[in-house]
Amino acid sequence: MFWTYAALLLLVFVTANFYGRFRAMQVAGHQLSALHSRPSYHGGYLAILSTLPAFVLLIVWAILEPRLMNSMVVSAHAPLVEDLSKPELQAFLRDARAIAFGGIVAFADAGKEQAAEMFRSLSQTSFYLKTALIIALVAGGLWYGHRSITPAMRTRHFVERTVMGFLILCSAVAIFTTIGIVLSLIFESLMFFRKIPVLDFVFGTHWSPQSAFEGAGADHGEANTKIFGAIPLLVGTMLITAIAIIVAAPIGLLSAIYLSDYASTPVRAIAKPVLEILAGIPTVVYGFFAALTVAPFIRGWGESIGLSVSSESALAAGLVMGIMIIPFVSSLSDDVINAVPQSLRDGSAGLGATKSETIRRVVLPAALPGIVSALILAISRAIGETMIVVMAAGLAANMTVNPLEAVTTVTVQIVTLLVGDQEFDSAKTLAAFALGLLLFCITLALNIFALRVVKKYREQYD
């Protein structure tokens, strides 16, 4: 229903735009010089007045309507729901909505039928009221805009300020989204740290949240704080990331140098898109490749020389992950190297330096800030990868730096903890948010380091 209203408002917007232009020329006696603003601004002015208030109302209505309806249903059926827990209340409302709007429920009773009937009634009332308000706002905007269009009307200022406000709002979306993510992580993590001491989590060396509530005894709850140690996950994450960046950094950087300074135009036109295809391959495909090809090969090779290699190893996951992030290093480094001014190359050549010396002593130092940014982006991508680790490195939280053994990462454990129906007030589930906050802090530190490097060397070569 929301998109139906949005489509109708878009139609009104286009129609009002054309009519506003026609109206501007009409009041100006078809003399363009008599208008303060061009007819297109008058069209935009009328279109904005007729649709923007209605569209804002539509968005606010879509956000508030479900909550208000739930509150009204709960208030009307207080005797039925007062003894229900929060998950049970949510299930009751979900089933009632499903019954009201043609869904399927596993179990329906008289209480849910009554609530469904109320949902239907409220939905119908909401539909009529919303439609009437939208029509009133559209009609009022058209009437006011039609009357206010005059040759001296400064519609350009109104339209440009409205567009500027929209651009600011779009820019603020990323900021508010980041703030929301951080706050949600912090609040949920604080609930976790009320149950598990921070030091036990950050410096603990044993990770086994699946056994959090197994067993019995008076001291059981205290003993369980020792099974949420994040060190094995951090060690596994860093190990796989290090292997990946050892593979991706030299290959990606050398590829970028070749493509930017040595490759001919036809070779570059073919090689660069082919290399960037790696970035478009789904990670689950990389996971299949790691589990079915790379991991058995490494195991067979290790056994042939007398090494004990796990069927799921950090080395297999790291190698394939390194192949996956090569385009991040190569493409960004290539763009940065190409952005180095040609005058630096010409000056180096004029002093008698060879091409290789110019690249090593002039181009790469000048491009260092961008190369560091590319490496940090690749590292962040490797740290956040999940599918390859699940399929090639396993789920075992082993605290080891042996690349031939199975390990796991922070992101894999977050997924594992949140799979299925979970109680969000248990330490086991809340641990996922604490891991997310820990991972956020690590990537934030990496980005701060990259910004410092970029700032330091950019001042030198600008």
XYZ file of C-alpha atoms in Angstrom:
462
model
C 0.000 0.000 0.000
C 2.871 2.383 0.759
C 4.278 2.016 -2.734
C 0.851 2.571 -4.273
C 0.589 5.913 -2.513
C 4.192 6.726 -3.458
C 3.491 5.986 -7.144
C 0.393 8.186 -7.081
C 2.341 11.001 -5.445
C 5.019 10.653 -8.124
C 2.329 11.018 -10.770
C 1.017 14.115 -9.008
C 4.574 15.474 -8.803
C 5.126 15.138 -12.556
C 1.699 16.567 -13.404
C 2.113 19.505 -11.029
C 5.555 20.202 -12.468
C 4.190 20.571 -15.980
C 1.202 22.584 -14.812
C 3.447 24.916 -12.777
C 5.499 25.693 -15.871
C 2.359 26.366 -17.879
C 0.928 28.539 -15.103
C 4.139 30.590 -14.881
C 4.093 31.348 -18.605
C 0.385 32.135 -18.410
C 0.704 34.730 -15.634
C 3.725 36.242 -17.411
C 1.793 36.690 -20.658
C 4.090 34.148 -22.322
C 7.026 36.538 -21.908
C 9.935 34.717 -20.311
C 11.719 37.960 -19.415
C 8.825 38.957 -17.145
C 9.513 36.078 -14.751
C 11.928 36.368 -11.844
C 12.596 32.590 -11.996
C 12.537 30.289 -14.977
C 9.356 28.253 -15.616
C 11.132 25.053 -14.510
C 11.519 26.525 -11.015
C 7.827 27.409 -10.904
C 7.040 23.832 -11.914
C 9.304 22.477 -9.198
C 7.755 24.876 -6.690
C 4.232 23.660 -7.382
C 5.330 19.996 -7.464
C 7.080 20.292 -4.099
C 4.160 22.077 -2.435
C 1.668 19.498 -3.668
C 3.596 16.312 -2.848
C 6.272 16.893 -0.198
C 3.916 17.351 2.817
C 1.875 14.333 1.736
C 4.993 12.205 1.283
C 6.324 13.180 4.724
C 2.941 12.261 6.202
C 3.068 8.929 4.373
C 6.495 8.067 5.830
C 5.560 9.113 9.367
C 2.310 7.163 9.103
C 4.122 4.028 7.944
C 6.477 4.255 10.934
C 3.891 5.002 13.620
C 0.880 3.013 12.396
C 2.054 -0.494 13.434
C 3.105 0.673 16.884
C -0.124 2.558 17.547
C -2.222 -0.353 16.352
C -0.282 -2.777 18.574
C -0.707 -0.479 21.564
C -4.427 -0.131 20.990
C -4.911 -3.887 20.577
C -2.901 -4.628 23.724
C -4.887 -2.038 25.698
C -8.198 -3.449 24.476
C -7.199 -7.019 25.332
C -5.321 -6.353 28.559
C -6.880 -9.297 30.493
C -5.676 -11.714 27.803
C -2.108 -10.458 27.457
C -1.197 -9.107 30.879
C 0.394 -12.417 31.958
C 2.348 -12.927 28.715
C 6.084 -12.394 28.523
C 7.512 -10.045 25.906
C 8.292 -12.817 23.361
C 4.845 -14.365 23.951
C 3.177 -10.969 23.479
C 5.040 -10.420 20.223
C 3.996 -13.879 19.033
C 0.367 -13.139 19.975
C 0.343 -9.879 18.010
C 2.102 -11.511 15.056
C -0.459 -14.314 14.899
C -3.337 -11.848 15.247
C -1.979 -9.787 12.352
C -1.556 -12.919 10.267
C -5.180 -13.927 10.912
C -6.390 -10.405 10.141
C -4.590 -10.053 6.825
C -4.764 -13.571 5.406
C -1.624 -15.145 6.836
C -1.126 -18.645 8.206
C -0.732 -19.360 11.915
C 0.058 -22.571 13.709
C -2.511 -22.088 16.449
C -5.515 -19.738 16.589
C -7.823 -19.181 19.543
C -10.688 -16.852 20.434
C -8.366 -14.187 21.827
C -6.342 -14.017 18.638
C -9.543 -13.909 16.566
C -10.782 -10.922 18.578
C -7.451 -9.170 18.225
C -7.455 -9.913 14.479
C -10.905 -8.384 14.123
C -9.680 -5.250 15.863
C -6.618 -5.140 13.614
C -8.884 -5.271 10.552
C -11.072 -2.488 11.901
C -8.123 -0.275 12.808
C -6.471 -0.924 9.456
C -9.607 0.112 7.580
C -9.978 3.247 9.681
C -6.305 4.069 9.157
C -6.674 3.618 5.412
C -9.593 6.030 5.119
C -8.035 8.615 7.426
C -4.652 8.460 5.693
C -6.219 8.732 2.257
C -8.309 11.726 3.303
C -5.319 13.529 4.808
C -3.134 12.876 1.768
C -5.828 14.133 -0.601
C -6.311 17.221 1.576
C -2.589 17.977 1.624
C -2.209 17.467 -2.133
C -5.260 19.599 -2.899
C -4.189 22.300 -0.458
C -0.682 22.398 -1.903
C -1.980 22.634 -5.461
C -4.440 25.398 -4.522
C -1.900 27.441 -2.611
C 0.811 26.969 -5.228
C -1.552 27.850 -8.060
C -2.533 31.114 -6.363
C 0.995 32.093 -5.307
C 2.656 31.739 -8.731
C 3.269 35.275 -9.965
C 5.910 36.819 -12.243
C 7.742 38.269 -9.220
C 7.601 35.042 -7.187
C 11.124 33.882 -6.285
C 10.491 30.204 -6.731
C 14.148 29.525 -7.550
C 15.138 30.289 -3.960
C 12.437 27.997 -2.583
C 13.347 25.102 -4.873
C 17.086 25.403 -4.280
C 16.676 25.575 -0.511
C 14.401 22.546 -0.578
C 16.908 20.598 -2.676
C 19.711 21.698 -0.347
C 17.749 20.455 2.647
C 17.171 17.114 0.898
C 20.885 16.773 0.156
C 21.757 17.532 3.782
C 19.229 14.932 4.908
C 20.767 12.328 2.593
C 24.228 13.176 3.913
C 23.007 12.805 7.477
C 21.637 9.310 6.831
C 25.121 7.770 6.949
C 25.957 9.665 10.144
C 22.744 8.691 11.925
C 23.084 5.096 10.732
C 26.601 4.878 12.153
C 25.464 6.420 15.434
C 22.561 3.962 15.620
C 24.817 0.977 14.982
C 27.332 2.090 17.600
C 24.654 2.809 20.219
C 22.941 -0.532 19.648
C 26.258 -2.338 20.023
C 27.108 -0.416 23.180
C 23.737 -0.918 24.892
C 23.597 -4.641 24.163
C 27.243 -5.075 25.092
C 26.659 -3.362 28.436
C 23.937 -5.919 29.157
C 26.448 -8.663 28.343
C 29.123 -7.148 30.573
C 26.668 -7.105 33.478
C 26.699 -10.883 33.241
C 30.305 -11.461 32.159
C 33.255 -9.390 33.466
C 34.977 -7.298 30.808
C 38.423 -8.652 31.632
C 37.215 -12.262 31.385
C 35.872 -11.489 27.917
C 38.762 -9.445 26.523
C 41.609 -11.516 27.996
C 39.957 -14.924 28.353
C 41.591 -17.815 26.518
C 38.645 -20.203 26.351
C 35.633 -19.758 24.071
C 32.696 -22.155 24.431
C 29.403 -20.213 24.700
C 27.352 -23.284 23.750
C 28.034 -24.688 27.228
C 26.993 -21.486 28.996
C 23.988 -22.989 30.782
C 24.831 -26.664 30.909
C 25.256 -28.357 34.250
C 24.100 -27.315 37.690
C 25.427 -26.130 40.992
C 25.654 -23.005 43.062
C 28.955 -21.958 41.544
C 27.925 -22.766 38.005
C 27.029 -19.209 36.997
C 30.387 -17.893 38.211
C 32.287 -20.660 36.429
C 30.544 -19.908 33.159
C 32.165 -16.474 32.985
C 35.385 -18.256 31.984
C 33.985 -19.639 28.726
C 33.544 -16.279 26.989
C 37.198 -15.517 26.319
C 37.654 -13.687 23.018
C 41.403 -14.205 22.627
C 41.088 -17.436 20.527
C 38.715 -15.648 18.154
C 41.045 -12.660 17.803
C 44.033 -14.936 17.208
C 42.121 -16.852 14.517
C 40.931 -13.626 12.900
C 44.396 -12.100 12.838
C 45.988 -15.328 11.574
C 43.643 -15.694 8.602
C 43.806 -11.966 7.868
C 47.612 -12.012 7.955
C 47.753 -14.931 5.499
C 45.266 -13.175 3.231
C 47.141 -9.882 3.202
C 50.487 -11.659 2.649
C 48.936 -13.099 -0.517
C 46.978 -10.031 -1.665
C 49.404 -7.193 -0.897
C 52.367 -8.156 -3.116
C 50.261 -9.590 -5.937
C 47.856 -6.654 -5.936
C 50.553 -3.989 -5.658
C 52.803 -5.532 -8.309
C 49.809 -5.942 -10.603
C 48.957 -2.275 -10.129
C 52.544 -1.228 -10.915
C 52.583 -3.349 -14.063
C 49.204 -2.119 -15.296
C 49.960 1.544 -14.619
C 53.566 1.844 -15.860
C 54.524 -1.176 -17.940
C 51.447 -2.648 -19.652
C 50.464 -1.493 -23.115
C 47.032 0.001 -23.661
C 45.503 -3.174 -25.196
C 46.888 -5.354 -22.404
C 45.633 -2.950 -19.747
C 42.194 -2.770 -21.357
C 41.881 -6.565 -21.027
C 43.832 -7.342 -17.855
C 42.298 -4.748 -15.544
C 38.626 -5.792 -16.071
C 39.568 -9.482 -15.856
C 41.380 -8.863 -12.567
C 38.423 -6.927 -11.176
C 36.058 -9.794 -11.986
C 37.439 -11.453 -8.843
C 35.634 -8.815 -6.776
C 32.304 -9.793 -8.311
C 32.485 -13.499 -7.475
C 30.175 -14.359 -4.539
C 32.005 -15.275 -1.360
C 30.109 -18.570 -1.142
C 31.777 -19.574 -4.434
C 35.164 -18.796 -2.910
C 34.084 -20.906 0.047
C 33.269 -23.857 -2.224
C 36.615 -23.465 -3.960
C 38.460 -23.357 -0.626
C 36.611 -26.340 0.875
C 36.611 -28.601 -2.197
C 39.904 -27.732 -3.894
C 42.387 -25.754 -1.808
C 41.890 -27.448 1.584
C 42.225 -31.043 0.215
C 45.276 -29.984 -1.804
C 46.984 -28.476 1.254
C 46.139 -31.524 3.342
C 47.480 -33.918 0.708
C 50.618 -31.846 0.253
C 51.205 -31.651 4.016
C 50.745 -35.376 4.525
C 53.101 -36.119 1.644
C 55.939 -34.400 3.519
C 54.934 -35.757 6.929
C 52.999 -32.815 8.326
C 49.768 -33.105 10.266
C 47.237 -30.919 8.449
C 43.639 -30.462 9.497
C 40.921 -30.954 6.892
C 39.876 -27.377 7.691
C 42.821 -25.051 8.084
C 43.590 -21.366 8.454
C 45.977 -21.616 5.523
C 43.245 -22.713 3.087
C 40.892 -19.953 4.206
C 43.662 -17.324 4.172
C 44.910 -18.221 0.695
C 41.465 -18.073 -0.881
C 40.588 -14.906 1.029
C 43.801 -13.353 -0.233
C 42.780 -14.135 -3.813
C 39.382 -12.571 -3.117
C 40.810 -9.233 -1.897
C 43.447 -8.854 -4.630
C 41.136 -6.537 -6.647
C 40.762 -4.220 -3.636
C 44.519 -3.728 -3.480
C 45.168 -3.792 -7.225
C 42.386 -1.522 -8.441
C 42.772 1.150 -5.774
C 46.572 1.117 -5.969
C 46.402 1.390 -9.757
C 44.164 4.449 -9.518
C 46.460 6.040 -6.933
C 49.619 5.372 -8.933
C 48.022 6.806 -12.065
C 47.088 9.906 -10.070
C 50.758 10.686 -9.329
C 51.623 13.746 -11.472
C 53.547 12.968 -14.638
C 55.877 15.845 -13.815
C 57.394 13.772 -10.991
C 58.166 10.964 -13.402
C 59.578 13.378 -15.973
C 61.751 15.090 -13.369
C 63.138 11.755 -12.189
C 63.862 10.682 -15.761
C 65.528 14.024 -16.416
C 67.922 13.378 -13.542
C 68.950 10.089 -15.150
C 66.874 7.611 -13.107
C 65.667 4.455 -14.792
C 62.001 3.524 -14.905
C 62.301 1.043 -12.058
C 64.212 3.568 -9.932
C 61.540 6.173 -10.640
C 58.821 3.792 -9.519
C 60.670 2.750 -6.346
C 61.961 6.158 -5.272
C 59.397 8.613 -6.624
C 56.074 7.077 -7.641
C 55.550 4.646 -4.772
C 56.477 7.169 -2.027
C 54.151 9.734 -3.618
C 51.350 7.168 -3.839
C 51.970 5.738 -0.375
C 48.892 7.308 1.312
C 46.550 5.792 -1.251
C 48.328 2.437 -1.156
C 48.001 2.331 2.631
C 44.306 3.138 2.312
C 43.894 0.295 -0.174
C 45.659 -2.136 2.159
C 43.561 -1.052 5.145
C 40.395 -1.499 3.090
C 41.544 -4.977 2.070
C 42.378 -5.865 5.677
C 38.965 -4.655 6.844
C 37.336 -6.732 4.124
C 39.292 -9.797 5.211
C 38.451 -9.278 8.891
C 34.752 -9.091 8.086
C 34.629 -12.166 5.845
C 32.490 -15.036 7.122
C 31.529 -17.556 4.452
C 35.043 -18.577 3.425
C 36.048 -19.116 7.057
C 32.968 -21.214 7.804
C 33.563 -23.503 4.847
C 37.362 -23.704 4.889
C 38.595 -22.990 8.435
C 35.794 -24.439 10.564
C 34.188 -23.375 13.840
C 36.776 -24.586 16.342
C 38.014 -21.781 18.607
C 41.630 -22.939 18.825
C 44.200 -20.492 20.136
C 47.038 -21.294 17.781
C 49.252 -19.592 15.226
C 49.769 -22.800 13.268
C 48.191 -22.147 9.843
C 47.696 -25.878 9.299
C 45.166 -26.179 12.136
C 41.474 -25.286 12.219
C 40.550 -21.881 13.683
C 37.568 -19.580 13.702
C 37.010 -15.821 13.549
C 34.949 -13.190 15.296
C 32.433 -12.812 12.477
C 31.837 -16.554 12.222
C 31.046 -16.760 15.913
C 28.670 -13.804 15.677
C 26.715 -15.651 13.005
C 26.795 -18.883 15.009
C 25.470 -17.197 18.136
C 22.572 -15.518 16.339
C 21.381 -18.428 14.195
C 17.899 -19.732 15.027
C 15.451 -18.598 17.713
C 17.476 -17.085 20.527
C 16.662 -15.381 23.812
C 18.139 -11.913 23.670
C 18.568 -11.671 27.427
C 21.040 -14.551 27.731
C 24.801 -14.167 27.885
C 25.203 -16.531 24.940
C 23.242 -14.287 22.572
C 24.493 -10.997 24.003
C 28.050 -12.210 23.407
C 27.479 -11.613 19.699
C 27.016 -7.890 20.346
C 30.120 -7.768 22.525
C 32.080 -9.414 19.708
C 30.613 -6.917 17.276
C 31.729 -4.026 19.485
C 35.204 -5.548 19.767
C 35.430 -5.930 15.995
C 34.193 -2.366 15.542
C 36.958 -1.075 17.826
C 39.589 -3.035 15.891
C 38.490 -1.728 12.481
C 38.186 1.790 13.921
C 41.786 1.583 15.138
C 42.893 0.413 11.687
C 41.139 3.316 10.018
C 42.619 5.841 12.468
C 46.068 4.441 11.700
C 45.411 4.730 7.962
C 44.203 8.330 8.324
C 47.340 9.262 10.235
C 49.566 7.770 7.551
C 47.606 9.473 4.782
C 47.727 12.827 6.545
C 51.447 12.600 7.232
C 52.562 11.747 3.716
C 49.931 13.725 1.817
C 51.320 16.938 3.295
C 54.747 15.961 2.034
C 53.803 15.391 -1.619
C 50.927 17.828 -2.218
